[in-house]
Coordinates of N, CA and C in Angstrom, one line a residue:
M1 N 0.8 -1.1 0.0 CA 0.1 0.1 0.0 C 1.0 1.4 0.0
S2 N 0.8 2.0 -0.6 CA 1.6 3.6 -1.2 C 0.6 4.4 -0.4
V3 N 1.4 5.6 0.4 CA 0.8 6.2 0.9 C 1.4 7.8 -0.1
H4 N 0.3 8.6 -0.5 CA 0.6 9.7 -1.1 C 0.6 10.9 -0.1
F5 N 1.8 11.8 -0.5 CA 1.5 13.2 0.4 C 1.5 14.5 -0.7
N6 N 0.8 15.0 0.2 CA 0.4 16.2 -0.4 C 1.8 17.3 0.2
Y7 N 2.5 17.7 -0.8 CA 3.2 18.8 0.0 C 2.8 19.8 0.4
E8 N 1.9 20.6 -1.0 CA 1.1 22.0 -0.6 C 0.5 22.0 0.9
E9 N -0.1 20.9 1.4 CA -1.1 21.1 2.0 C 0.0 20.4 3.5
G10 N 0.6 19.7 3.2 CA 0.8 18.6 4.4 C 0.0 17.5 4.5
I11 N -0.8 17.3 4.0 CA -1.5 15.9 4.4 C -1.3 15.0 3.8
I12 N -1.7 13.8 4.3 CA -1.2 12.3 3.9 C -2.3 11.6 3.7
A13 N -2.6 11.3 2.4 CA -3.7 10.7 1.9 C -3.7 9.3 1.8
E14 N -4.7 8.7 2.4 CA -4.4 7.2 2.3 C -5.5 6.6 1.7
P15 N -4.7 5.5 0.8 CA -5.6 4.8 -0.3 C -6.1 4.1 0.2
L16 N -7.7 3.8 0.0 CA -8.7 2.9 0.5 C -8.8 2.0 -0.6
N17 N -8.6 0.6 0.1 CA -8.6 -0.1 -1.0 C -10.5 -0.9 -0.9
L18 N -11.0 -0.2 -2.2 CA -12.4 -0.1 -2.1 C -12.8 -1.6 -3.3
T19 N -13.0 -1.2 -4.5 CA -13.4 -1.8 -5.3 C -13.2 -1.4 -6.7
V20 N -13.3 -2.3 -7.9 CA -12.7 -2.2 -9.1 C -13.2 -0.8 -9.6
S21 N -14.5 -0.8 -9.4 CA -15.2 0.5 -10.1 C -15.8 1.8 -8.7
L22 N -15.0 1.6 -7.9 CA -15.0 2.8 -6.8 C -13.6 2.7 -6.1
R23 N -13.0 3.7 -6.3 CA -11.8 3.9 -5.1 C -11.7 5.4 -4.8
G24 N -10.6 5.5 -3.8 CA -10.9 6.6 -3.0 C -9.3 6.6 -2.1
T25 N -9.3 8.0 -1.7 CA -8.3 8.1 -0.5 C -9.1 8.9 0.8
R26 N -8.1 8.8 1.9 CA -9.0 9.3 3.1 C -7.7 10.3 3.7
E27 N -8.3 11.3 4.0 CA -7.2 12.3 4.4 C -7.7 12.8 6.2
I28 N -6.9 13.0 7.0 CA -7.4 13.5 8.5 C -6.7 15.1 8.5
R29 N -7.7 15.7 8.2 CA -7.8 17.1 8.8 C -8.3 17.6 10.2
D30 N -7.5 18.4 10.7 CA -8.3 18.6 12.3 C -8.8 17.6 12.6
N31 N -10.3 18.2 12.8 CA -11.2 17.2 13.8 C -12.0 16.5 12.5
C32 N -11.9 16.1 11.5 CA -12.8 15.2 10.6 C -11.5 14.4 9.7
Q33 N -12.3 13.6 8.7 CA -12.2 12.8 7.4 C -12.3 13.2 6.8
L34 N -11.9 13.3 5.3 CA -12.1 13.8 4.3 C -11.7 12.6 3.2
F35 N -12.8 11.8 3.0 CA -12.8 10.7 1.4 C -13.0 11.3 0.1
R36 N -12.1 11.1 -0.6 CA -12.2 11.5 -1.8 C -12.7 10.1 -2.6
L37 N -13.6 10.1 -3.3 CA -14.2 8.9 -4.5 C -14.1 9.3 -5.3
T38 N -14.0 8.4 -6.2 CA -14.3 8.4 -7.7 C -14.7 6.9 -8.0
G39 N -15.3 7.2 -9.4 CA -16.0 6.0 -10.2 C -17.9 5.5 -9.7
L40 N -17.8 4.7 -9.4 CA -19.7 4.2 -9.2 C -19.6 3.8 -8.1
L41 N -20.9 4.2 -7.1 CA -21.3 3.9 -5.9 C -22.4 2.9 -6.4
D42 N -22.6 1.8 -6.3 CA -23.6 1.3 -6.9 C -23.8 0.2 -6.4
A43 N -25.0 -0.9 -6.4 CA -25.2 -2.3 -5.6 C -23.8 -3.2 -5.5
F44 N -22.9 -2.6 -6.7 CA -21.9 -3.7 -6.8 C -20.7 -3.3 -5.6
S45 N -20.7 -1.7 -5.1 CA -19.5 -1.2 -5.0 C -19.8 -0.9 -3.5
E46 N -21.3 -0.9 -3.0 CA -21.9 -0.6 -1.6 C -21.3 -1.4 -0.5
P47 N -21.3 -2.6 -1.0 CA -21.0 -3.5 0.6 C -19.7 -2.9 1.0
T48 N -18.9 -3.1 0.2 CA -17.6 -2.5 0.7 C -17.5 -1.5 1.1
F49 N -17.9 -0.4 0.1 CA -17.7 1.1 0.7 C -18.3 1.1 2.2
R50 N -19.6 0.8 2.7 CA -20.0 0.6 3.9 C -19.8 0.2 4.8
K51 N -18.8 -0.9 4.7 CA -17.8 -1.9 5.6 C -16.6 -0.8 5.7
V52 N -15.9 -0.7 4.6 CA -14.7 0.1 4.8 C -15.0 1.9 5.7
L53 N -16.1 2.2 4.9 CA -16.3 3.7 5.6 C -16.9 3.6 7.0
G54 N -17.4 2.9 7.3 CA -18.1 2.4 8.5 C -17.2 2.3 9.5
G55 N -16.1 1.7 9.2 CA -14.9 1.3 10.2 C -14.2 2.4 10.6
K56 N -14.0 3.3 9.5 CA -13.0 4.3 9.7 C -14.0 5.4 10.7
I57 N -15.3 5.4 10.0 CA -16.1 6.5 11.5 C -15.9 6.2 12.6
D58 N -16.0 4.5 12.7 CA -15.8 4.2 14.1 C -14.5 4.5 14.9
E59 N -13.4 4.5 14.1 CA -11.9 4.9 14.1 C -11.7 6.6 15.1
G60 N -12.6 7.3 13.7 CA -12.5 8.8 14.1 C -11.6 9.0 13.5
P61 N -11.4 10.3 13.3 CA -12.8 11.7 14.0 C -14.0 11.5 13.3
K62 N -15.1 11.8 14.2 CA -16.0 11.5 14.1 C -16.6 12.6 12.6
H63 N -16.2 13.8 12.5 CA -17.4 14.3 11.5 C -16.5 14.3 10.1
I64 N -17.3 13.8 9.0 CA -16.9 13.0 8.1 C -17.2 13.9 6.6
I65 N -16.6 14.1 5.9 CA -16.9 14.8 4.6 C -16.5 13.9 3.5
L66 N -17.3 13.5 2.8 CA -17.4 12.6 1.5 C -17.3 13.6 0.3
D67 N -15.8 13.4 -0.4 CA -16.0 14.3 -1.5 C -16.4 13.6 -2.8
L68 N -17.6 13.4 -3.0 CA -18.2 13.0 -3.9 C -18.5 13.9 -5.7
S69 N -17.6 14.4 -5.5 CA -18.0 15.5 -6.9 C -16.9 15.0 -8.1
Q70 N -16.1 13.8 -7.8 CA -16.0 13.1 -9.2 C -16.5 11.4 -9.4
I71 N -17.7 11.5 -8.6 CA -18.2 9.8 -8.9 C -19.1 10.4 -9.9
D72 N -19.1 9.1 -10.6 CA -19.7 9.1 -11.8 C -21.3 8.7 -11.8
F73 N -21.7 7.9 -10.7 CA -22.6 7.4 -10.9 C -23.0 7.0 -9.4
V74 N -24.3 7.0 -8.8 CA -24.9 6.6 -7.5 C -26.4 5.8 -7.8
D75 N -26.5 4.5 -7.5 CA -27.6 4.2 -7.5 C -28.6 4.2 -6.2
S76 N -29.4 3.5 -5.6 CA -30.1 3.4 -4.7 C -29.4 3.0 -3.7
S77 N -28.8 1.8 -4.0 CA -27.6 1.1 -2.9 C -27.0 1.8 -2.5
G78 N -26.3 3.0 -3.6 CA -25.3 4.0 -3.0 C -26.1 4.9 -1.9
L79 N -27.3 5.1 -2.6 CA -27.8 6.2 -1.5 C -28.1 5.8 -0.2
G80 N -28.9 4.7 0.1 CA -29.2 4.1 1.4 C -27.9 4.1 2.3
A81 N -26.8 3.8 1.3 CA -25.2 3.4 2.4 C -24.8 5.1 3.1
L82 N -25.3 6.0 1.9 CA -25.1 7.5 2.1 C -26.1 7.6 3.6
V83 N -27.3 7.0 3.8 CA -27.9 7.5 4.8 C -27.5 7.3 6.0
Q84 N -27.1 5.5 5.7 CA -26.5 4.7 6.7 C -25.4 5.3 7.8
L85 N -24.6 5.9 6.3 CA -23.6 6.6 7.1 C -23.8 8.0 8.0
A86 N -24.5 8.5 7.2 CA -25.0 9.8 8.2 C -25.7 9.2 9.6
K87 N -26.2 8.3 9.7 CA -26.8 8.0 10.9 C -26.0 7.8 11.5
Q88 N -24.8 6.5 11.0 CA -24.0 6.1 12.0 C -23.1 7.6 12.7
A89 N -22.7 8.4 11.9 CA -22.1 10.0 12.6 C -22.7 10.1 13.0
Q90 N -24.0 10.7 13.2 CA -24.8 11.3 14.0 C -24.6 10.7 15.4
N91 N -25.4 9.2 15.1 CA -24.8 8.5 16.3 C -23.7 8.4 17.3
A92 N -22.5 8.5 16.3 CA -21.1 8.8 17.3 C -20.8 10.3 17.7
E93 N -21.9 11.2 17.7 CA -22.0 12.6 17.7 C -20.8 13.4 16.7
G94 N -21.0 12.9 15.2 CA -20.6 13.6 14.8 C -21.3 14.0 13.3
T95 N -21.0 14.6 12.2 CA -21.7 14.9 11.2 C -21.2 14.3 10.0
L96 N -21.9 14.5 8.8 CA -21.6 14.0 7.5 C -21.9 15.0 6.4
Q97 N -20.9 15.5 5.8 CA -21.0 16.6 4.7 C -20.7 16.0 3.4
I98 N -21.6 16.2 2.5 CA -21.4 15.2 1.4 C -21.1 16.5 0.1
V99 N -19.9 16.3 -0.6 CA -19.7 17.4 -1.7 C -19.9 16.5 -3.1
T100 N -21.0 17.4 -3.5 CA -21.5 16.7 -4.8 C -21.2 17.6 -6.1
N101 N -21.4 16.7 -6.8 CA -21.7 17.1 -8.6 C -23.1 17.7 -8.5
A102 N -23.3 17.9 -10.1 CA -24.8 17.8 -10.3 C -25.5 16.8 -10.6
R103 N -24.9 15.4 -11.1 CA -25.0 14.1 -11.3 C -25.6 13.9 -9.6
V104 N -24.6 13.9 -8.7 CA -25.1 13.0 -7.3 C -26.6 14.2 -6.9
T105 N -26.2 15.5 -6.7 CA -27.2 16.2 -6.4 C -28.8 15.8 -7.0
Q106 N -28.8 15.8 -8.4 CA -29.9 15.5 -9.0 C -30.5 14.1 -8.7
T107 N -29.7 13.2 -8.0 CA -30.2 11.8 -7.8 C -30.8 12.0 -6.2
V108 N -30.0 12.8 -5.3 CA -30.7 12.8 -4.0 C -31.5 13.8 -3.9
K109 N -32.0 14.5 -5.0 CA -33.1 15.4 -4.7 C -34.0 14.6 -5.2
L110 N -34.1 13.7 -6.6 CA -35.1 13.0 -6.7 C -35.5 12.0 -6.1
V111 N -35.0 11.8 -4.6 CA -35.5 10.6 -4.0 C -35.6 11.5 -2.7
R112 N -35.5 12.9 -2.5 CA -35.7 13.8 -1.6 C -34.9 13.7 -0.1
L113 N -34.4 13.3 -0.2 CA -33.3 13.3 0.4 C -31.9 14.2 0.8
E114 N -32.4 16.0 0.2 CA -31.5 16.6 0.7 C -31.4 17.5 2.0
K115 N -32.6 17.0 2.4 CA -32.6 18.0 3.7 C -32.3 16.9 4.7
F116 N -32.0 15.6 4.5 CA -31.4 14.7 5.7 C -29.8 14.7 5.3
L117 N -29.4 14.5 4.1 CA -27.8 14.9 3.7 C -27.2 16.0 3.7
S118 N -26.3 16.2 4.5 CA -25.9 17.6 4.2 C -25.0 18.0 2.7
L119 N -25.9 18.4 2.0 CA -25.0 18.5 0.8 C -24.3 19.8 0.4
Q120 N -23.1 19.8 0.0 CA -22.2 20.7 -0.2 C -21.4 21.2 -1.8
T121 N -21.4 22.4 -1.8 CA -20.6 22.4 -3.3 C -19.0 21.9 -3.2
T122 N -18.5 22.6 -1.8 CA -17.1 22.3 -2.3 C -16.6 21.8 -0.9
V123 N -15.4 21.0 -0.9 CA -14.9 20.8 0.5 C -14.7 22.0 1.4
D124 N -13.8 22.9 0.9 CA -13.8 24.0 1.5 C -15.2 24.5 2.4
A125 N -16.5 24.2 2.0 CA -17.6 24.6 2.2 C -18.1 23.6 3.5
A126 N -17.9 22.7 3.2 CA -18.0 21.5 4.0 C -17.5 21.4 5.5
L127 N -15.8 22.0 5.2 CA -14.8 22.2 6.4 C -15.6 23.1 7.3
E128 N -16.2 24.4 6.5 CA -16.4 25.6 7.2 C -17.9 25.2 8.1
N129 N -18.8 24.5 7.5 CA -19.9 23.9 8.1 C -19.8 22.8 9.3
I130 N -18.4 22.3 9.1 CA -18.2 21.3 10.3 C -17.6 22.4 11.6
K131 N -17.0 23.6 11.0 CA -16.4 24.2 12.4 C -17.6 25.1 13.1
G132 N -18.4 25.4 12.2 CA -19.6 26.2 12.3 C -20.1 25.2 13.3
S133 N -20.5 24.0 13.6 CA -21.3 22.9 14.2 C -20.9 22.6 16.0

């Protein structure tokens, strides 16, 4: 497992072993975890996604930012996993912020979950939202 170092910010991005169709990294920042994901969040990748990220939420920090701005597709299984992770973060007295793109936002709004899931336009906006909580 290789670790990528971002010299500009001094933050280590830990690669996550998810699936062939879903890849990502995890960064610890201040009092939160930032997950940057690419690919498909669907019925195939959802069980691994839920298991890996659920374990990381348990490890802490409890505030979570999911950067889904590079996600190509989310189906109902993926949405279910997002709801489950939001509940897990709340139960741990943390928060779940989701950075979205137009496709992800449209899918979330289609099933009227935008009020339950905290959608953000940028990672910086999500970080500010956590600081304010």
